[in-house]
mmCIF file of C-alpha atoms in Angstrom:
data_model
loop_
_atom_site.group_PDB
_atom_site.id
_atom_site.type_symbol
_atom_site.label_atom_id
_atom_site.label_comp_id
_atom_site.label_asym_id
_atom_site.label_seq_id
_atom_site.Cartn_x
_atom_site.Cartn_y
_atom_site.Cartn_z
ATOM 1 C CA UNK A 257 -157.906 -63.667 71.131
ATOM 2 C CA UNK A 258 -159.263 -61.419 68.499
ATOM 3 C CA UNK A 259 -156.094 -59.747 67.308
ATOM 4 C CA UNK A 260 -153.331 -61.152 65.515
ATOM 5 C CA UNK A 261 -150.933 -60.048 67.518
ATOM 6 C CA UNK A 262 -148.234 -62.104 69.405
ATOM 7 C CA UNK A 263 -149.485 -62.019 72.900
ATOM 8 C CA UNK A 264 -146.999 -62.473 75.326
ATOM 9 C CA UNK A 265 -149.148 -63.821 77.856
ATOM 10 C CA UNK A 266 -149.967 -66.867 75.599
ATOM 11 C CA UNK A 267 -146.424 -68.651 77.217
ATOM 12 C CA UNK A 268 -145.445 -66.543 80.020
ATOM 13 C CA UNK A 269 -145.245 -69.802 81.757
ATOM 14 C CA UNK A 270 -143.188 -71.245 79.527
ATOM 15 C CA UNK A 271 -143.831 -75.100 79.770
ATOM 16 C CA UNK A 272 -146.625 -75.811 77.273
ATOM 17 C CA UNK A 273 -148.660 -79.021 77.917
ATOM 18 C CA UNK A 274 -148.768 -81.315 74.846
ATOM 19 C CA UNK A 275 -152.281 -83.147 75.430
ATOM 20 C CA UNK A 276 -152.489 -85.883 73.880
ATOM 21 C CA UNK A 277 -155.692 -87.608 75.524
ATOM 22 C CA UNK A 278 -158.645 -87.222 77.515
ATOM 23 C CA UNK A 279 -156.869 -88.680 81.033
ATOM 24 C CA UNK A 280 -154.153 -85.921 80.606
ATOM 25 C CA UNK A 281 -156.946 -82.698 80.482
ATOM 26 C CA UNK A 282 -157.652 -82.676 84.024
ATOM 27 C CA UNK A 283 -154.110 -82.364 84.862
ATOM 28 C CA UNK A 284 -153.237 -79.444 82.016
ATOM 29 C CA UNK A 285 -156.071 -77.662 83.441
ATOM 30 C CA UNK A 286 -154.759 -77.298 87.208
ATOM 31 C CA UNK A 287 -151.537 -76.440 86.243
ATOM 32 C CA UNK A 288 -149.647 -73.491 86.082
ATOM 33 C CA UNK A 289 -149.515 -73.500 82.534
ATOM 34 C CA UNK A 290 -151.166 -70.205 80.359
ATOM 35 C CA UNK A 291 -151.515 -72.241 77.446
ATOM 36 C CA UNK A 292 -152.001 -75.736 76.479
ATOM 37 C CA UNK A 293 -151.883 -77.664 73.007
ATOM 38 C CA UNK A 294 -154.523 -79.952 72.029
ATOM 39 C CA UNK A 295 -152.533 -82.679 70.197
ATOM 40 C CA UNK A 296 -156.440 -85.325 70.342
ATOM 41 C CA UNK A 297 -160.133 -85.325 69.865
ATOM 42 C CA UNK A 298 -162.639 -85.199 67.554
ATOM 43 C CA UNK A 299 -165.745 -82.976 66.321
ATOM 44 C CA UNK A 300 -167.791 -84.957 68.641
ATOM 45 C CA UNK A 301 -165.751 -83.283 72.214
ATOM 46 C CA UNK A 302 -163.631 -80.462 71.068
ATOM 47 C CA UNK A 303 -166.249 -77.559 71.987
ATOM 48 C CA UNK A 304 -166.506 -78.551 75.246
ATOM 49 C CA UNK A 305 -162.466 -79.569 75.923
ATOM 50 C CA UNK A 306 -161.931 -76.393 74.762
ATOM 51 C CA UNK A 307 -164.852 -74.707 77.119
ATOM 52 C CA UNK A 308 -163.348 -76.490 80.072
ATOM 53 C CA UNK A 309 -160.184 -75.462 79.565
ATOM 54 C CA UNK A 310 -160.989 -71.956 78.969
ATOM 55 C CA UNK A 311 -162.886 -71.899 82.076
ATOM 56 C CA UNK A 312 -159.752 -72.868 84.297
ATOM 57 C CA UNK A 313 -157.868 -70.088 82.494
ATOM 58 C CA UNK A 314 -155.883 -72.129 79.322
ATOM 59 C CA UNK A 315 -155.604 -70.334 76.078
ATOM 60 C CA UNK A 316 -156.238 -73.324 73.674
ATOM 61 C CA UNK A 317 -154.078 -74.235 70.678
ATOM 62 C CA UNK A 318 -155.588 -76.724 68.827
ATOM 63 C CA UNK A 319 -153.556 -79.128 66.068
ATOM 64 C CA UNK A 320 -155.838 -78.986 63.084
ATOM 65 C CA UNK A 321 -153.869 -82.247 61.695
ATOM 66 C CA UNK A 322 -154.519 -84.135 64.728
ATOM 67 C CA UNK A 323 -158.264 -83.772 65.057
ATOM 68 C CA UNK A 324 -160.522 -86.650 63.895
ATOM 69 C CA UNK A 325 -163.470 -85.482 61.551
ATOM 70 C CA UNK A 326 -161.719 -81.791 60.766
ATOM 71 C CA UNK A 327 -160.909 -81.148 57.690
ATOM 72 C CA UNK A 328 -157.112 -79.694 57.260
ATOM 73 C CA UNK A 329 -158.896 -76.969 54.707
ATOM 74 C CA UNK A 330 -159.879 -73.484 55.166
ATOM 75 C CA UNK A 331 -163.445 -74.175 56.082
ATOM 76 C CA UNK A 332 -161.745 -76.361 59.368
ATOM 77 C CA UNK A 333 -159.575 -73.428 60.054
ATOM 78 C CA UNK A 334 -162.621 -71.354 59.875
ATOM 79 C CA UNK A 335 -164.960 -73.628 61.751
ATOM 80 C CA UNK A 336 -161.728 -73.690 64.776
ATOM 81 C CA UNK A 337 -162.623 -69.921 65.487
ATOM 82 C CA UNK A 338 -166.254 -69.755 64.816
ATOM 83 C CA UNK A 339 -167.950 -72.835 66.593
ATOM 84 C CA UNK A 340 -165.132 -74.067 68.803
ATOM 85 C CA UNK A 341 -163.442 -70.305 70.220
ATOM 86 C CA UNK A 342 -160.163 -71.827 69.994
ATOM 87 C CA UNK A 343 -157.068 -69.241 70.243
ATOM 88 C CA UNK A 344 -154.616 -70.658 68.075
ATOM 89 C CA UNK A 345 -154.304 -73.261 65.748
ATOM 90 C CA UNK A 346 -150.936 -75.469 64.922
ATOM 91 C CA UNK A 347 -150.644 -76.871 61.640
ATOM 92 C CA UNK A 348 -147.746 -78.216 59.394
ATOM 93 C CA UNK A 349 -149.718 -76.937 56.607
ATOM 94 C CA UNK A 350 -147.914 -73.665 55.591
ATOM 95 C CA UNK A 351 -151.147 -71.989 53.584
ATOM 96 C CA UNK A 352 -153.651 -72.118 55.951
ATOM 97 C CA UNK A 353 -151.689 -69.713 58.268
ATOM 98 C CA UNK A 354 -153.007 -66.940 56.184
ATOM 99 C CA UNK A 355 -156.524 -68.488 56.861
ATOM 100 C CA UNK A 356 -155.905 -68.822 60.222
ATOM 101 C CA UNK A 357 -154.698 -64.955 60.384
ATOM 102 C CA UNK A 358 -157.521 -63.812 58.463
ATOM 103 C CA UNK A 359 -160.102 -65.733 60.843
ATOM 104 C CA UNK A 360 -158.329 -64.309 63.660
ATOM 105 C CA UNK A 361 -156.484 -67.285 65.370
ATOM 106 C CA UNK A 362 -152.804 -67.519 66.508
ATOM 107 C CA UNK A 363 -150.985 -69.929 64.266
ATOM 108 C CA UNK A 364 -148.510 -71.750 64.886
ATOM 109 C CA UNK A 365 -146.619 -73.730 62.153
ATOM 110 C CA UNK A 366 -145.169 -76.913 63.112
ATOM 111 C CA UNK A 367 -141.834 -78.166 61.446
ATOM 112 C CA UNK A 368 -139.939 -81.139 62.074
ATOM 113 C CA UNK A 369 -136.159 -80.853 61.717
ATOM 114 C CA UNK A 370 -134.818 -84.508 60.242
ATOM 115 C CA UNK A 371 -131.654 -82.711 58.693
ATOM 116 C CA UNK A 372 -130.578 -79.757 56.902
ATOM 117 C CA UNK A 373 -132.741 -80.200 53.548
ATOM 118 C CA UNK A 374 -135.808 -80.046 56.400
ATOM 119 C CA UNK A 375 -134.128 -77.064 57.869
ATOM 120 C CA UNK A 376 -133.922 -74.664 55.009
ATOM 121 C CA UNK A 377 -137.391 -76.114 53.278
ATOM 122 C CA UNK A 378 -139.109 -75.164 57.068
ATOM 123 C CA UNK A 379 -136.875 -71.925 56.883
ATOM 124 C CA UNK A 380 -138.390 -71.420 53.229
ATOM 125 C CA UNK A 381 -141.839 -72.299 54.178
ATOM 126 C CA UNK A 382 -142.189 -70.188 57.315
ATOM 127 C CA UNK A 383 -140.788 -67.025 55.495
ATOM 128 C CA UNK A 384 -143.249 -67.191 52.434
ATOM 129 C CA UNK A 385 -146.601 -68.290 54.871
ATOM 130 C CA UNK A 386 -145.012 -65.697 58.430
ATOM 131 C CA UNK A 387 -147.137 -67.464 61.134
ATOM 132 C CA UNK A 388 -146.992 -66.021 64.650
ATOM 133 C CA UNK A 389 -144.771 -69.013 66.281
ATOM 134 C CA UNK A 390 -142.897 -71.561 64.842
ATOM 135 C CA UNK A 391 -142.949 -74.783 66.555
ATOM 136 C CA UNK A 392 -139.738 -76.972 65.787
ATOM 137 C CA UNK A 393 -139.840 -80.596 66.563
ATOM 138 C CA UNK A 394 -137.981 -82.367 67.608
ATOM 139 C CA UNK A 395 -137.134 -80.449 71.149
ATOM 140 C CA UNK A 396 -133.798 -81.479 71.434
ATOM 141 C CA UNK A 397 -132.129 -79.176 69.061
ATOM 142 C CA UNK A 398 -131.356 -76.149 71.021
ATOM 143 C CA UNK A 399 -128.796 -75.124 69.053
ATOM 144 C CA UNK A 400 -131.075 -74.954 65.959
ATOM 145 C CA UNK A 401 -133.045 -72.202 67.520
ATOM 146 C CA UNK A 402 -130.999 -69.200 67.243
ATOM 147 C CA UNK A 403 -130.593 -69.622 63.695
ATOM 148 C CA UNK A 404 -134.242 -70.162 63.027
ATOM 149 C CA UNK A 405 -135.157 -66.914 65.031
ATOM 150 C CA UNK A 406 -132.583 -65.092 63.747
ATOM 151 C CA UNK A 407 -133.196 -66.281 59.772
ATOM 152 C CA UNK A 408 -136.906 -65.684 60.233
ATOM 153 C CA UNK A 409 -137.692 -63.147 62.728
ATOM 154 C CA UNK A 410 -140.625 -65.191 64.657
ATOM 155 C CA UNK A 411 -140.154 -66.893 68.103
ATOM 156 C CA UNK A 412 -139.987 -70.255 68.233
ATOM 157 C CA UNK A 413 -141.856 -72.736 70.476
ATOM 158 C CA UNK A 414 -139.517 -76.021 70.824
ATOM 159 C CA UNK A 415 -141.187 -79.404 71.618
ATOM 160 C CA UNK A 416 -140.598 -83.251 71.281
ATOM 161 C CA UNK A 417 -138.581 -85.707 73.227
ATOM 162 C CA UNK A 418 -138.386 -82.979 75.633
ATOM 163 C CA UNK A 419 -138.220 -85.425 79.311
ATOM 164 C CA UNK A 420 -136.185 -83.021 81.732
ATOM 165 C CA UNK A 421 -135.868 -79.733 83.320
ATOM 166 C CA UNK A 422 -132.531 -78.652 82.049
ATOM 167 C CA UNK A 423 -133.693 -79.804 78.495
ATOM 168 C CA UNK A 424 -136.640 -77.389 79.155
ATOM 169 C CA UNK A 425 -134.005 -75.001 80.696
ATOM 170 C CA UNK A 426 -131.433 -75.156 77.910
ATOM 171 C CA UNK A 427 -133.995 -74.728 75.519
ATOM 172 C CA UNK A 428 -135.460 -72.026 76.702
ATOM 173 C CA UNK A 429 -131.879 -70.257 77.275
ATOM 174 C CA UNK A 430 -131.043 -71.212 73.343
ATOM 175 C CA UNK A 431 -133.592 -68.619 72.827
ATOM 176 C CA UNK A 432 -136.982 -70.706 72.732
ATOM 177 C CA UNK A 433 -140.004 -68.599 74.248
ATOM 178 C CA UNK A 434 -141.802 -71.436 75.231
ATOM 179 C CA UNK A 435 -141.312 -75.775 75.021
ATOM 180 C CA UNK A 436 -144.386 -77.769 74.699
ATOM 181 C CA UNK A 437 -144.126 -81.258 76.217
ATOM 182 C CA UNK A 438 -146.418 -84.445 77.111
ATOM 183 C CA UNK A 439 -143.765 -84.877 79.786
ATOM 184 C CA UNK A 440 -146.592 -84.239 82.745
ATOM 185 C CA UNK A 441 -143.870 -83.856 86.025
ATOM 186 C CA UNK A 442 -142.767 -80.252 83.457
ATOM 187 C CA UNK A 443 -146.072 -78.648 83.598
ATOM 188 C CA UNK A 444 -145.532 -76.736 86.955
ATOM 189 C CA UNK A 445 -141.915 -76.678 86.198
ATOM 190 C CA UNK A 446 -140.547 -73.512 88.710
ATOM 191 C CA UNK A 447 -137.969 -71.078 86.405
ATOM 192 C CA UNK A 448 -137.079 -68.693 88.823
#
């Protein structure tokens, strides 16, 4: 994706796998999923996870934090687009969004909701740094949502602790475009 524009394709199937190792890929890749997040790996296999799942049709989000031997600095946000064609990026780092913008990836900043201190500070954060998609952990706070859409204007991705289909469902109804989950039996999850 060259644009930084919020493509609506990235999560029209709305159950985001969460991949968080190498046994899971094969899996993420057959599914029904449009988009996946890379939550493992390191320097050494990241071109060609995210080759492989581009070739079976996954836009690739990868989590700068999680990835062994990146950097969490500009140059890693950078090196993301240039040498591994990911499409987005996830980060809880708030000021390399504007990196990740400039570069031409879809960020995606990550907060985690402990209590209503972490609430506004995420609130605060996402206003000043406007990523694409806000990611909100943990996925059992659907009624959390609304406000955060509403107070900041940017859709929110909802993931963590999410086991079910009607916590997917309920999510998703609480006005989350999309839930990202490790939770494998979700990843051809039927919504209609």
């Amino acid at each position: 994706m060259d644009e930084n524009v919020r493509d609506e394709k990235c999560f029209a199937h709305p159950v985001v796998p969460a991949l968080r190792s190498e046994e899971q890929l094969q899996r993420a890749a057959e599914s029904v999923a449009t988009s996946v997040f890379l939550l493992y790996g390191d320097l050494m296999n990241l071109k060609n996870v995210v080759k492989y799942l581009h070739d079976n049709g996954k836009r690739v989000f990868v989590h700068l934090d999680l990835i062994k031997g990146l950097g969490k600095d500009e140059s890693a946000v950078e090196y993301l687009k240039a040498q591994i064609s990911a499409d987005g990026m996830i980060t809880t780092k708030g000021n390399l969004i504007t990196v990740a913008k400039k570069v031409g990836l879809v960020p995606i900043q990550r907060v985690f909701l402990l209590d209503s201190q972490s609430l506004a500070t995420g609130i605060a954060q996402i206003r000043t740094h406007r990523p694409d998609y806000i990611e909100v952990l943990p996925g059992l706070i659907p009624d959390l949502i609304q406000q955060i859409v509403q107070e900041t204007g940017i859709p929110v991705i909802t993931g963590g602790l999410v086991k079910t289909p009607q916590q997917v469902l309920e999510a998703l109804r609480k006005g989350a475009v999309a839930v990202s989950t490790s939770e494998e039996s979700l990843w051809n999850l039927k919504l209609s």
